[in-house]
Amino acid sequence: MIYDVDGNFVAEHKGIELFTIGQRKGLPGGSARPRYVVDLDPETNRVIVGEVGDLVVDEFEVDRVNWIELNRSNQVAHVTVKIRYNHLGTAATLTPLENGRARIRLHEPQKAVTPGQAAVFYNGDIVLGGGWICRSATERIRCGERVAPMLA
C-alpha cells in the first residue's frame, strides 16, 4: 500500500520493488503538488510518498563498514562522503559506531539518501572506507517522526 508521510492511505501498488526513493513519475493517486517516493518499508510492503522536502536528510547510518585508511579507534573524522555512484560528494562528520556501523552527519543536507545504496568516505582522493546506507536502530522509516509511529 502507498501512504503519505502523514500516514494517510493514497493507493494500492503492484510491488514495492517497482519503486525507488526519489521517484516522481508513475505514482498512483492524484495530488495538487508533485509527490515523490520518500521511503520504502519492505517489512510492511509500504511505499511512503511526500513532497520534495521530505527527501532531504542531514544524518544517516551505514552498516557493514569496511575501513581501508581510517583509524578504527572510534574517533570522529571529517570526510567527504559519496551517497551514489554519480554523486559529487559532500562534507560530513563520520562517527564510528559499534558492530561495524557508522553515523554520517552531513554538513549540507542531501536528497534521496537511500537505504541499500553504498556510501563511500574520502579524504581528498584517498578512500577511507565505505558501507551500506541503512536505517538507524531507532528509526524504522527514514522520512521522519511523522510516519515512524504508524509503522512501529
N, CA, C and O atoms as a GROMACS GRO file, in nm:
protein
  608
    1MET      N    1   0.083  -0.117   0.000
    1MET     CA    2   0.000   0.000   0.000
    1MET      C    3   0.089   0.125   0.000
    1MET      O    4   0.203   0.122   0.046
    2ILE      N    5   0.035   0.232  -0.051
    2ILE     CA    6   0.106   0.359  -0.057
    2ILE      C    7   0.041   0.454   0.042
    2ILE      O    8  -0.080   0.471   0.044
    3TYR      N    9   0.126   0.516   0.125
    3TYR     CA   10   0.081   0.613   0.224
    3TYR      C   11   0.161   0.742   0.206
    3TYR      O   12   0.272   0.740   0.154
    4ASP      N   13   0.102   0.854   0.249
    4ASP     CA   14   0.180   0.976   0.251
    4ASP      C   15   0.253   0.986   0.385
    4ASP      O   16   0.231   0.903   0.473
    5VAL      N   17   0.338   1.086   0.400
    5VAL     CA   18   0.421   1.096   0.520
    5VAL      C   19   0.340   1.122   0.647
    5VAL      O   20   0.391   1.106   0.758
    6ASP      N   21   0.216   1.162   0.632
    6ASP     CA   22   0.129   1.182   0.748
    6ASP      C   23   0.051   1.057   0.784
    6ASP      O   24  -0.029   1.059   0.879
    7GLY      N   25   0.073   0.948   0.710
    7GLY     CA   26   0.005   0.822   0.740
    7GLY      C   27  -0.126   0.802   0.670
    7GLY      O   28  -0.197   0.706   0.700
    8ASN      N   29  -0.163   0.889   0.576
    8ASN     CA   30  -0.288   0.876   0.502
    8ASN      C   31  -0.271   0.779   0.385
    8ASN      O   32  -0.173   0.786   0.311
    9PHE      N   33  -0.367   0.689   0.371
    9PHE     CA   34  -0.366   0.595   0.260
    9PHE      C   35  -0.380   0.671   0.128
    9PHE      O   36  -0.465   0.760   0.116
   10VAL      N   37  -0.297   0.636   0.029
   10VAL     CA   38  -0.301   0.702  -0.102
   10VAL      C   39  -0.352   0.605  -0.209
   10VAL      O   40  -0.443   0.640  -0.285
   11ALA      N   41  -0.295   0.485  -0.216
   11ALA     CA   42  -0.332   0.391  -0.322
   11ALA      C   43  -0.272   0.254  -0.293
   11ALA      O   44  -0.191   0.238  -0.201
   12GLU      N   45  -0.312   0.157  -0.372
   12GLU     CA   46  -0.251   0.024  -0.371
   12GLU      C   47  -0.134   0.026  -0.469
   12GLU      O   48  -0.124   0.115  -0.553
   13HIS      N   49  -0.044  -0.072  -0.457
   13HIS     CA   50   0.062  -0.086  -0.556
   13HIS      C   51   0.078  -0.232  -0.592
   13HIS      O   52   0.024  -0.320  -0.525
   14LYS      N   53   0.152  -0.258  -0.701
   14LYS     CA   54   0.168  -0.395  -0.751
   14LYS      C   55   0.303  -0.454  -0.714
   14LYS      O   56   0.344  -0.555  -0.772
   15GLY      N   57   0.373  -0.392  -0.619
   15GLY     CA   58   0.500  -0.446  -0.575
   15GLY      C   59   0.596  -0.335  -0.536
   15GLY      O   60   0.622  -0.244  -0.614
   16ILE      N   61   0.649  -0.344  -0.415
   16ILE     CA   62   0.740  -0.242  -0.363
   16ILE      C   63   0.866  -0.232  -0.449
   16ILE      O   64   0.931  -0.127  -0.455
   17GLU      N   65   0.902  -0.344  -0.515
   17GLU     CA   66   1.022  -0.346  -0.598
   17GLU      C   67   1.009  -0.259  -0.723
   17GLU      O   68   1.108  -0.236  -0.792
   18LEU      N   69   0.890  -0.211  -0.752
   18LEU     CA   70   0.868  -0.124  -0.868
   18LEU      C   71   0.896   0.023  -0.837
   18LEU      O   72   0.881   0.109  -0.924
   19PHE      N   73   0.938   0.053  -0.713
   19PHE     CA   74   0.959   0.191  -0.671
   19PHE      C   75   1.101   0.213  -0.624
   19PHE      O   76   1.169   0.119  -0.582
   20THR      N   77   1.146   0.336  -0.632
   20THR     CA   78   1.276   0.374  -0.581
   20THR      C   79   1.266   0.509  -0.511
   20THR      O   80   1.187   0.594  -0.552
   21ILE      N   81   1.345   0.528  -0.408
   21ILE     CA   82   1.341   0.655  -0.335
   21ILE      C   83   1.382   0.767  -0.429
   21ILE      O   84   1.482   0.757  -0.501
   22GLY      N   85   1.305   0.873  -0.427
   22GLY     CA   86   1.328   0.987  -0.516
   22GLY      C   87   1.242   0.983  -0.641
   22GLY      O   88   1.232   1.083  -0.712
   23GLN      N   89   1.178   0.869  -0.668
   23GLN     CA   90   1.094   0.854  -0.786
   23GLN      C   91   0.977   0.951  -0.781
   23GLN      O   92   0.914   0.968  -0.677
   24ARG      N   93   0.948   1.014  -0.896
   24ARG     CA   94   0.833   1.104  -0.906
   24ARG      C   95   0.732   1.053  -1.007
   24ARG      O   96   0.612   1.064  -0.984
   25LYS      N   97   0.778   0.998  -1.115
   25LYS     CA   98   0.690   0.956  -1.223
   25LYS      C   99   0.625   0.822  -1.192
   25LYS      O  100   0.683   0.735  -1.127
   26GLY      N  101   0.503   0.808  -1.241
   26GLY     CA  102   0.434   0.681  -1.232
   26GLY      C  103   0.370   0.650  -1.097
   26GLY      O  104   0.333   0.535  -1.071
   27LEU      N  105   0.358   0.751  -1.011
   27LEU     CA  106   0.296   0.726  -0.880
   27LEU      C  107   0.145   0.738  -0.892
   27LEU      O  108   0.094   0.835  -0.948
   28PRO      N  109   0.072   0.639  -0.840
   28PRO     CA  110  -0.074   0.647  -0.844
   28PRO      C  111  -0.127   0.747  -0.743
   28PRO      O  112  -0.057   0.787  -0.650
   29GLY      N  113  -0.250   0.787  -0.762
   29GLY     CA  114  -0.314   0.882  -0.671
   29GLY      C  115  -0.283   1.024  -0.714
   29GLY      O  116  -0.167   1.059  -0.734
   30GLY      N  117  -0.384   1.104  -0.727
   30GLY     CA  118  -0.365   1.242  -0.770
   30GLY      C  119  -0.320   1.331  -0.656
   30GLY      O  120  -0.342   1.300  -0.538
   31SER      N  121  -0.257   1.441  -0.692
   31SER     CA  122  -0.212   1.537  -0.592
   31SER      C  123  -0.195   1.673  -0.659
   31SER      O  124  -0.153   1.681  -0.774
   32ALA      N  125  -0.228   1.778  -0.586
   32ALA     CA  126  -0.211   1.913  -0.639
   32ALA      C  127  -0.063   1.949  -0.652
   32ALA      O  128  -0.027   2.034  -0.734
   33ARG      N  129   0.022   1.886  -0.571
   33ARG     CA  130   0.167   1.912  -0.574
   33ARG      C  131   0.240   1.784  -0.611
   33ARG      O  132   0.189   1.675  -0.586
   34PRO      N  133   0.357   1.796  -0.671
   34PRO     CA  134   0.432   1.675  -0.706
   34PRO      C  135   0.461   1.590  -0.582
   34PRO      O  136   0.494   1.642  -0.476
   35ARG      N  137   0.449   1.459  -0.599
   35ARG     CA  138   0.482   1.364  -0.492
   35ARG      C  139   0.603   1.284  -0.534
   35ARG      O  140   0.627   1.258  -0.652
   36TYR      N  141   0.679   1.244  -0.433
   36TYR     CA  142   0.799   1.164  -0.454
   36TYR      C  143   0.796   1.047  -0.358
   36TYR      O  144   0.738   1.056  -0.250
   37VAL      N  145   0.859   0.937  -0.397
   37VAL     CA  146   0.879   0.826  -0.304
   37VAL      C  147   0.986   0.871  -0.207
   37VAL      O  148   1.099   0.901  -0.248
   38VAL      N  149   0.952   0.877  -0.078
   38VAL     CA  150   1.049   0.921   0.023
   38VAL      C  151   1.099   0.805   0.109
   38VAL      O  152   1.199   0.819   0.178
   39ASP      N  153   1.030   0.692   0.105
   39ASP     CA  154   1.079   0.575   0.176
   39ASP      C  155   1.006   0.451   0.129
   39ASP      O  156   0.895   0.457   0.077
   40LEU      N  157   1.073   0.338   0.149
   40LEU     CA  158   1.018   0.207   0.121
   40LEU      C  159   1.036   0.123   0.246
   40LEU      O  160   1.145   0.119   0.303
   41ASP      N  161   0.931   0.056   0.288
   41ASP     CA  162   0.939  -0.029   0.406
   41ASP      C  163   0.907  -0.172   0.364
   41ASP      O  164   0.791  -0.212   0.361
   42PRO      N  165   1.012  -0.250   0.333
   42PRO     CA  166   0.987  -0.386   0.286
   42PRO      C  167   0.919  -0.475   0.390
   42PRO      O  168   0.848  -0.568   0.354
   43GLU      N  169   0.938  -0.447   0.519
   43GLU     CA  170   0.876  -0.529   0.623
   43GLU      C  171   0.725  -0.523   0.618
   43GLU      O  172   0.658  -0.622   0.647
   44THR      N  173   0.670  -0.406   0.582
   44THR     CA  174   0.525  -0.390   0.578
   44THR      C  175   0.473  -0.373   0.435
   44THR      O  176   0.353  -0.355   0.414
   45ASN      N  177   0.565  -0.379   0.336
   45ASN     CA  178   0.530  -0.363   0.195
   45ASN      C  179   0.468  -0.226   0.167
   45ASN      O  180   0.380  -0.213   0.082
   46ARG      N  181   0.514  -0.124   0.240
   46ARG     CA  182   0.461   0.012   0.224
   46ARG      C  183   0.556   0.100   0.146
   46ARG      O  184   0.678   0.095   0.162
   47VAL      N  185   0.495   0.182   0.061
   47VAL     CA  186   0.565   0.287  -0.011
   47VAL      C  187   0.517   0.418   0.053
   47VAL      O  188   0.397   0.441   0.066
   48ILE      N  189   0.612   0.503   0.092
   48ILE     CA  190   0.577   0.630   0.156
   48ILE      C  191   0.608   0.741   0.058
   48ILE      O  192   0.719   0.750   0.006
   49VAL      N  193   0.510   0.828   0.033
   49VAL     CA  194   0.529   0.940  -0.060
   49VAL      C  195   0.516   1.072   0.015
   49VAL      O  196   0.447   1.082   0.116
   50GLY      N  197   0.584   1.172  -0.037
   50GLY     CA  198   0.579   1.305   0.022
   50GLY      C  199   0.626   1.408  -0.078
   50GLY      O  200   0.639   1.380  -0.197
   51GLU      N  201   0.650   1.526  -0.028
   51GLU     CA  202   0.697   1.636  -0.113
   51GLU      C  203   0.849   1.631  -0.120
   51GLU      O  204   0.913   1.556  -0.046
   52VAL      N  205   0.906   1.710  -0.208
   52VAL     CA  206   1.050   1.708  -0.232
   52VAL      C  207   1.128   1.734  -0.103
   52VAL      O  208   1.235   1.677  -0.084
   53GLY      N  209   1.078   1.818  -0.015
   53GLY     CA  210   1.145   1.847   0.111
   53GLY      C  211   1.154   1.727   0.203
   53GLY      O  212   1.242   1.722   0.289
   54ASP      N  213   1.065   1.631   0.185
   54ASP     CA  214   1.068   1.510   0.267
   54ASP      C  215   1.180   1.415   0.228
   54ASP      O  216   1.209   1.319   0.301
   55LEU      N  217   1.244   1.440   0.114
   55LEU     CA  218   1.357   1.358   0.069
   55LEU      C  219   1.488   1.399   0.133
   55LEU      O  220   1.586   1.325   0.126
   56VAL      N  221   1.492   1.515   0.195
   56VAL     CA  222   1.616   1.574   0.244
   56VAL      C  223   1.648   1.522   0.384
   56VAL      O  224   1.564   1.523   0.473
   57VAL      N  225   1.774   1.477   0.402
   57VAL     CA  226   1.821   1.431   0.532
   57VAL      C  227   1.955   1.496   0.563
   57VAL      O  228   2.030   1.534   0.472
   58ASP      N  229   1.984   1.508   0.692
   58ASP     CA  230   2.114   1.563   0.731
   58ASP      C  231   2.199   1.461   0.807
   58ASP      O  232   2.313   1.489   0.843
   59GLU      N  233   2.143   1.343   0.830
   59GLU     CA  234   2.216   1.239   0.902
   59GLU      C  235   2.163   1.103   0.862
   59GLU      O  236   2.044   1.087   0.835
   60PHE      N  237   2.254   1.005   0.858
   60PHE     CA  238   2.213   0.867   0.830
   60PHE      C  239   2.320   0.774   0.886
   60PHE      O  240   2.426   0.819   0.928
   61GLU      N  241   2.290   0.645   0.884
   61GLU     CA  242   2.386   0.546   0.931
   61GLU      C  243   2.423   0.452   0.818
   61GLU      O  244   2.348   0.433   0.723
   62VAL      N  245   2.542   0.394   0.830
   62VAL     CA  246   2.587   0.291   0.737
   62VAL      C  247   2.621   0.166   0.817
   62VAL      O  248   2.661   0.173   0.933
   63ASP      N  249   2.603   0.053   0.753
   63ASP     CA  250   2.627  -0.077   0.816
   63ASP      C  251   2.732  -0.151   0.734
   63ASP      O  252   2.761  -0.113   0.621
   64ARG      N  253   2.787  -0.256   0.792
   64ARG     CA  254   2.887  -0.340   0.725
   64ARG      C  255   3.000  -0.254   0.670
   64ARG      O  256   3.042  -0.270   0.555
   65VAL      N  257   3.050  -0.163   0.754
   65VAL     CA  258   3.154  -0.071   0.711
   65VAL      C  259   3.286  -0.145   0.691
   65VAL      O  260   3.326  -0.226   0.774
   66ASN      N  261   3.351  -0.115   0.582
   66ASN     CA  262   3.484  -0.168   0.551
   66ASN      C  263   3.581  -0.050   0.560
   66ASN      O  264   3.580   0.037   0.473
   67TRP      N  265   3.664  -0.048   0.664
   67TRP     CA  266   3.761   0.059   0.682
   67TRP      C  267   3.886   0.026   0.602
   67TRP      O  268   3.938  -0.084   0.612
   68ILE      N  269   3.933   0.120   0.523
   68ILE     CA  270   4.053   0.100   0.444
   68ILE      C  271   4.168   0.183   0.499
   68ILE      O  272   4.276   0.131   0.524
   69GLU      N  273   4.144   0.313   0.519
   69GLU     CA  274   4.251   0.402   0.563
   69GLU      C  275   4.220   0.475   0.693
   69GLU      O  276   4.304   0.549   0.743
   70LEU      N  277   4.102   0.456   0.748
   70LEU     CA  278   4.065   0.532   0.868
   70LEU      C  279   4.110   0.459   0.994
   70LEU      O  280   4.097   0.337   1.005
   71ASN      N  281   4.163   0.535   1.088
   71ASN     CA  282   4.198   0.480   1.219
   71ASN      C  283   4.070   0.426   1.281
   71ASN      O  284   3.972   0.499   1.294
   72ARG      N  285   4.068   0.300   1.320
   72ARG     CA  286   3.947   0.237   1.374
   72ARG      C  287   3.927   0.262   1.522
   72ARG      O  288   3.860   0.182   1.589
   73SER      N  289   3.982   0.367   1.576
   73SER     CA  290   3.978   0.390   1.720
   73SER      C  291   3.851   0.462   1.766
   73SER      O  292   3.849   0.520   1.875
   74ASN      N  293   3.748   0.460   1.684
   74ASN     CA  294   3.622   0.525   1.717
   74ASN      C  295   3.633   0.677   1.726
   74ASN      O  296   3.554   0.741   1.795
   75GLN      N  297   3.731   0.734   1.658
   75GLN     CA  298   3.745   0.879   1.655
   75GLN      C  299   3.656   0.937   1.547
   75GLN      O  300   3.639   0.878   1.440
   76VAL      N  301   3.601   1.053   1.576
   76VAL     CA  302   3.522   1.126   1.477
   76VAL      C  303   3.616   1.175   1.368
   76VAL      O  304   3.728   1.219   1.397
   77ALA      N  305   3.573   1.169   1.244
   77ALA     CA  306   3.655   1.212   1.131
   77ALA      C  307   3.574   1.305   1.041
   77ALA      O  308   3.454   1.286   1.023
   78HIS      N  309   3.641   1.404   0.985
   78HIS     CA  310   3.578   1.491   0.886
   78HIS      C  311   3.614   1.437   0.749
   78HIS      O  312   3.732   1.425   0.716
   79VAL      N  313   3.511   1.404   0.670
   79VAL     CA  314   3.530   1.332   0.545
   79VAL      C  315   3.447   1.396   0.434
   79VAL      O  316   3.365   1.485   0.459
   80THR      N  317   3.469   1.349   0.314
   80THR     CA  318   3.376   1.371   0.204
   80THR      C  319   3.307   1.238   0.183
   80THR      O  320   3.372   1.134   0.178
   81VAL      N  321   3.176   1.239   0.170
   81VAL     CA  322   3.101   1.115   0.150
   81VAL      C  323   3.025   1.123   0.019
   81VAL      O  324   2.965   1.225  -0.015
   82LYS      N  325   3.030   1.012  -0.055
   82LYS     CA  326   2.950   0.998  -0.178
   82LYS      C  327   2.838   0.900  -0.147
   82LYS      O  328   2.862   0.790  -0.096
   83ILE      N  329   2.715   0.940  -0.179
   83ILE     CA  330   2.599   0.859  -0.145
   83ILE      C  331   2.537   0.788  -0.266
   83ILE      O  332   2.441   0.712  -0.252
   84ARG      N  333   2.592   0.811  -0.383
   84ARG     CA  334   2.553   0.744  -0.507
   84ARG      C  335   2.675   0.739  -0.598
   84ARG      O  336   2.771   0.814  -0.578
   85TYR      N  337   2.671   0.652  -0.695
   85TYR     CA  338   2.788   0.639  -0.782
   85TYR      C  339   2.820   0.768  -0.857
   85TYR      O  340   2.937   0.796  -0.883
   86ASN      N  341   2.719   0.847  -0.892
   86ASN     CA  342   2.743   0.970  -0.966
   86ASN      C  343   2.737   1.095  -0.878
   86ASN      O  344   2.737   1.207  -0.930
   87HIS      N  345   2.731   1.078  -0.748
   87HIS     CA  346   2.726   1.190  -0.654
   87HIS      C  347   2.864   1.254  -0.646
   87HIS      O  348   2.965   1.182  -0.643
   88LEU      N  349   2.871   1.386  -0.644
   88LEU     CA  350   3.000   1.455  -0.640
   88LEU      C  351   3.067   1.445  -0.504
   88LEU      O  352   3.188   1.466  -0.493
   89GLY      N  353   2.991   1.414  -0.402
   89GLY     CA  354   3.045   1.408  -0.266
   89GLY      C  355   3.011   1.535  -0.190
   89GLY      O  356   2.995   1.642  -0.249
   90THR      N  357   3.000   1.521  -0.059
   90THR     CA  358   2.967   1.634   0.027
   90THR      C  359   3.039   1.617   0.160
   90THR      O  360   3.067   1.505   0.204
   91ALA      N  361   3.070   1.730   0.222
   91ALA     CA  362   3.140   1.727   0.350
   91ALA      C  363   3.050   1.666   0.458
   91ALA      O  364   2.929   1.687   0.460
   92ALA      N  365   3.113   1.589   0.546
   92ALA     CA  366   3.038   1.520   0.651
   92ALA      C  367   3.128   1.492   0.770
   92ALA      O  368   3.251   1.493   0.759
   93THR      N  369   3.065   1.467   0.883
   93THR     CA  370   3.135   1.421   1.002
   93THR      C  371   3.097   1.275   1.022
   93THR      O  372   2.979   1.241   1.030
   94LEU      N  373   3.197   1.188   1.030
   94LEU     CA  374   3.177   1.045   1.042
   94LEU      C  375   3.209   1.004   1.185
   94LEU      O  376   3.316   1.034   1.237
   95THR      N  377   3.115   0.934   1.248
   95THR     CA  378   3.135   0.882   1.383
   95THR      C  379   3.125   0.731   1.379
   95THR      O  380   3.016   0.678   1.358
   96PRO      N  381   3.236   0.659   1.399
   96PRO     CA  382   3.228   0.513   1.404
   96PRO      C  383   3.140   0.468   1.521
   96PRO      O  384   3.146   0.525   1.629
   97LEU      N  385   3.061   0.365   1.498
   97LEU     CA  386   2.974   0.306   1.600
   97LEU      C  387   3.016   0.161   1.619
   97LEU      O  388   3.105   0.111   1.550
   98GLU      N  389   2.952   0.095   1.711
   98GLU     CA  390   2.980  -0.047   1.736
   98GLU      C  391   2.921  -0.133   1.625
   98GLU      O  392   2.836  -0.090   1.548
   99ASN      N  393   2.969  -0.256   1.619
   99ASN     CA  394   2.914  -0.359   1.530
   99ASN      C  395   2.923  -0.322   1.382
   99ASN      O  396   2.832  -0.351   1.305
  100GLY      N  397   3.033  -0.259   1.342
  100GLY     CA  398   3.055  -0.231   1.200
  100GLY      C  399   2.965  -0.125   1.141
  100GLY      O  400   2.938  -0.126   1.021
  101ARG      N  401   2.918  -0.034   1.225
  101ARG     CA  402   2.830   0.074   1.178
  101ARG      C  403   2.900   0.208   1.195
  101ARG      O  404   3.001   0.219   1.265
  102ALA      N  405   2.845   0.310   1.130
  102ALA     CA  406   2.895   0.447   1.146
  102ALA      C  407   2.780   0.543   1.123
  102ALA      O  408   2.688   0.514   1.047
  103ARG      N  409   2.785   0.657   1.189
  103ARG     CA  410   2.686   0.763   1.170
  103ARG      C  411   2.751   0.873   1.086
  103ARG      O  412   2.864   0.914   1.112
  104ILE      N  413   2.677   0.919   0.986
  104ILE     CA  414   2.724   1.025   0.898
  104ILE      C  415   2.636   1.148   0.921
  104ILE      O  416   2.515   1.142   0.904
  105ARG      N  417   2.699   1.257   0.960
  105ARG     CA  418   2.629   1.386   0.979
  105ARG      C  419   2.672   1.476   0.864
  105ARG      O  420   2.786   1.520   0.859
  106LEU      N  421   2.581   1.502   0.772
  106LEU     CA  422   2.610   1.582   0.654
  106LEU      C  423   2.618   1.730   0.690
  106LEU      O  424   2.533   1.780   0.764
  107HIS      N  425   2.717   1.799   0.639
  107HIS     CA  426   2.728   1.943   0.664
  107HIS      C  427   2.625   2.021   0.585
  107HIS      O  428   2.582   2.128   0.628
  108GLU      N  429   2.584   1.968   0.470
  108GLU     CA  430   2.474   2.023   0.391
  108GLU      C  431   2.377   1.910   0.364
  108GLU      O  432   2.416   1.808   0.307
  109PRO      N  433   2.251   1.925   0.405
  109PRO     CA  434   2.154   1.817   0.382
  109PRO      C  435   2.150   1.774   0.236
  109PRO      O  436   2.171   1.855   0.145
  110GLN      N  437   2.123   1.645   0.215
  110GLN     CA  438   2.120   1.587   0.081
  110GLN      C  439   1.985   1.520   0.058
  110GLN      O  440   1.915   1.482   0.151
  111LYS      N  441   1.950   1.508  -0.071
  111LYS     CA  442   1.825   1.448  -0.112
  111LYS      C  443   1.843   1.300  -0.145
  111LYS      O  444   1.947   1.259  -0.197
  112ALA      N  445   1.742   1.222  -0.114
  112ALA     CA  446   1.732   1.082  -0.156
  112ALA      C  447   1.849   0.996  -0.110
  112ALA      O  448   1.908   0.923  -0.190
  113VAL      N  449   1.882   1.004   0.017
  113VAL     CA  450   1.980   0.913   0.077
  113VAL      C  451   1.904   0.781   0.096
  113VAL      O  452   1.809   0.774   0.173
  114THR      N  453   1.948   0.678   0.026
  114THR     CA  454   1.866   0.559   0.009
  114THR      C  455   1.924   0.436   0.079
  114THR      O  456   2.034   0.393   0.046
  115PRO      N  457   1.851   0.378   0.176
  115PRO     CA  458   1.896   0.253   0.236
  115PRO      C  459   1.921   0.147   0.128
  115PRO      O  460   1.843   0.132   0.034
  116GLY      N  461   2.031   0.076   0.144
  116GLY     CA  462   2.069  -0.027   0.048
  116GLY      C  463   2.175   0.020  -0.050
  116GLY      O  464   2.242  -0.062  -0.112
  117GLN      N  465   2.191   0.151  -0.065
  117GLN     CA  466   2.294   0.205  -0.153
  117GLN      C  467   2.426   0.216  -0.077
  117GLN      O  468   2.427   0.221   0.046
  118ALA      N  469   2.535   0.220  -0.150
  118ALA     CA  470   2.667   0.234  -0.088
  118ALA      C  471   2.694   0.380  -0.054
  118ALA      O  472   2.650   0.471  -0.124
  119ALA      N  473   2.768   0.401   0.055
  119ALA     CA  474   2.823   0.531   0.090
  119ALA      C  475   2.973   0.510   0.105
  119ALA      O  476   3.017   0.417   0.173
  120VAL      N  477   3.052   0.595   0.040
  120VAL     CA  478   3.197   0.582   0.043
  120VAL      C  479   3.255   0.709   0.102
  120VAL      O  480   3.214   0.819   0.066
  121PHE      N  481   3.352   0.693   0.193
  121PHE     CA  482   3.412   0.806   0.264
  121PHE      C  483   3.552   0.833   0.210
  121PHE      O  484   3.630   0.741   0.188
  122TYR      N  485   3.582   0.960   0.188
  122TYR     CA  486   3.709   1.001   0.130
  122TYR      C  487   3.776   1.108   0.214
  122TYR      O  488   3.710   1.184   0.285
  123ASN      N  489   3.908   1.114   0.204
  123ASN     CA  490   3.988   1.227   0.248
  123ASN      C  491   4.063   1.270   0.123
  123ASN      O  492   4.166   1.212   0.088
  124GLY      N  493   4.012   1.372   0.055
  124GLY     CA  494   4.066   1.408  -0.076
  124GLY      C  495   4.040   1.294  -0.173
  124GLY      O  496   3.925   1.254  -0.192
  125ASP      N  497   4.147   1.240  -0.233
  125ASP     CA  498   4.134   1.129  -0.327
  125ASP      C  499   4.153   0.993  -0.260
  125ASP      O  500   4.145   0.890  -0.327
  126ILE      N  501   4.179   0.992  -0.131
  126ILE     CA  502   4.205   0.867  -0.060
  126ILE      C  503   4.075   0.810  -0.005
  126ILE      O  504   4.001   0.878   0.067
  127VAL      N  505   4.048   0.686  -0.041
  127VAL     CA  506   3.929   0.617   0.011
  127VAL      C  507   3.959   0.573   0.154
  127VAL      O  508   4.055   0.500   0.178
  128LEU      N  509   3.876   0.619   0.247
  128LEU     CA  510   3.891   0.581   0.388
  128LEU      C  511   3.812   0.455   0.421
  128LEU      O  512   3.851   0.377   0.508
  129GLY      N  513   3.702   0.437   0.351
  129GLY     CA  514   3.617   0.322   0.376
  129GLY      C  515   3.480   0.342   0.313
  129GLY      O  516   3.457   0.438   0.240
  130GLY      N  517   3.393   0.250   0.342
  130GLY     CA  518   3.258   0.259   0.289
  130GLY      C  519   3.168   0.157   0.355
  130GLY      O  520   3.215   0.067   0.426
  131GLY      N  521   3.041   0.172   0.332
  131GLY     CA  522   2.943   0.080   0.388
  131GLY      C  523   2.811   0.097   0.316
  131GLY      O  524   2.800   0.167   0.216
  132TRP      N  525   2.711   0.032   0.370
  132TRP     CA  526   2.577   0.032   0.309
  132TRP      C  527   2.485   0.121   0.390
  132TRP      O  528   2.472   0.104   0.511
  133ILE      N  529   2.420   0.216   0.324
  133ILE     CA  530   2.326   0.306   0.390
  133ILE      C  531   2.213   0.223   0.448
  133ILE      O  532   2.157   0.135   0.381
  134CYS      N  533   2.180   0.251   0.574
  134CYS     CA  534   2.074   0.175   0.641
  134CYS      C  535   1.996   0.268   0.734
  134CYS      O  536   2.034   0.383   0.757
  135ARG      N  537   1.889   0.216   0.784
  135ARG     CA  538   1.814   0.288   0.887
  135ARG      C  539   1.888   0.273   1.018
  135ARG      O  540   1.953   0.171   1.041
  136SER      N  541   1.878   0.372   1.104
  136SER     CA  542   1.939   0.360   1.236
  136SER      C  543   1.859   0.259   1.316
  136SER      O  544   1.747   0.223   1.279
  137ALA      N  545   1.915   0.215   1.426
  137ALA     CA  546   1.847   0.118   1.511
  137ALA      C  547   1.719   0.174   1.570
  137ALA      O  548   1.629   0.098   1.606
  138THR      N  549   1.708   0.306   1.581
  138THR     CA  550   1.592   0.366   1.646
  138THR      C  551   1.485   0.413   1.550
  138THR      O  552   1.378   0.454   1.594
  139GLU      N  553   1.511   0.408   1.420
  139GLU     CA  554   1.408   0.453   1.326
  139GLU      C  555   1.373   0.343   1.229
  139GLU      O  556   1.461   0.270   1.182
  140ARG      N  557   1.246   0.330   1.199
  140ARG     CA  558   1.202   0.229   1.105
  140ARG      C  559   1.180   0.290   0.968
  140ARG      O  560   1.181   0.220   0.867
  141ILE      N  561   1.159   0.420   0.965
  141ILE     CA  562   1.130   0.485   0.839
  141ILE      C  563   1.207   0.614   0.834
  141ILE      O  564   1.203   0.692   0.929
  142ARG      N  565   1.276   0.639   0.728
  142ARG     CA  566   1.371   0.747   0.716
  142ARG      C  567   1.305   0.883   0.697
  142ARG      O  568   1.371   0.985   0.719
  143CYS      N  569   1.181   0.888   0.659
  143CYS     CA  570   1.123   1.015   0.620
  143CYS      C  571   1.077   1.099   0.738
  143CYS      O  572   1.020   1.206   0.716
  144GLY      N  573   1.096   1.057   0.860
  144GLY     CA  574   1.069   1.146   0.972
  144GLY      C  575   0.978   1.086   1.077
  144GLY      O  576   0.920   0.980   1.059
  145GLU      N  577   0.969   1.157   1.186
  145GLU     CA  578   0.894   1.110   1.302
  145GLU      C  579   0.745   1.101   1.274
  145GLU      O  580   0.674   1.028   1.343
  146ARG      N  581   0.696   1.175   1.175
  146ARG     CA  582   0.552   1.174   1.147
  146ARG      C  583   0.504   1.035   1.107
  146ARG      O  584   0.390   0.999   1.135
  147VAL      N  585   0.589   0.956   1.042
  147VAL     CA  586   0.549   0.825   0.993
  147VAL      C  587   0.589   0.714   1.087
  147VAL      O  588   0.519   0.613   1.098
  148ALA      N  589   0.702   0.730   1.155
  148ALA     CA  590   0.758   0.621   1.236
  148ALA      C  591   0.656   0.559   1.332
  148ALA      O  592   0.651   0.436   1.341
  149PRO      N  593   0.575   0.637   1.406
  149PRO     CA  594   0.480   0.574   1.498
  149PRO      C  595   0.377   0.487   1.427
  149PRO      O  596   0.331   0.387   1.482
  150MET      N  597   0.340   0.523   1.305
  150MET     CA  598   0.240   0.446   1.232
  150MET      C  599   0.292   0.306   1.200
  150MET      O  600   0.215   0.210   1.200
  151LEU      N  601   0.421   0.295   1.174
  151LEU     CA  602   0.476   0.166   1.132
  151LEU      C  603   0.535   0.086   1.247
  151LEU      O  604   0.574  -0.029   1.228
  152ALA      N  605   0.541   0.143   1.363
  152ALA     CA  606   0.606   0.075   1.476
  152ALA      C  607   0.529  -0.048   1.517
  152ALA      O  608   0.568  -0.118   1.610
   0.00000   0.00000   0.00000
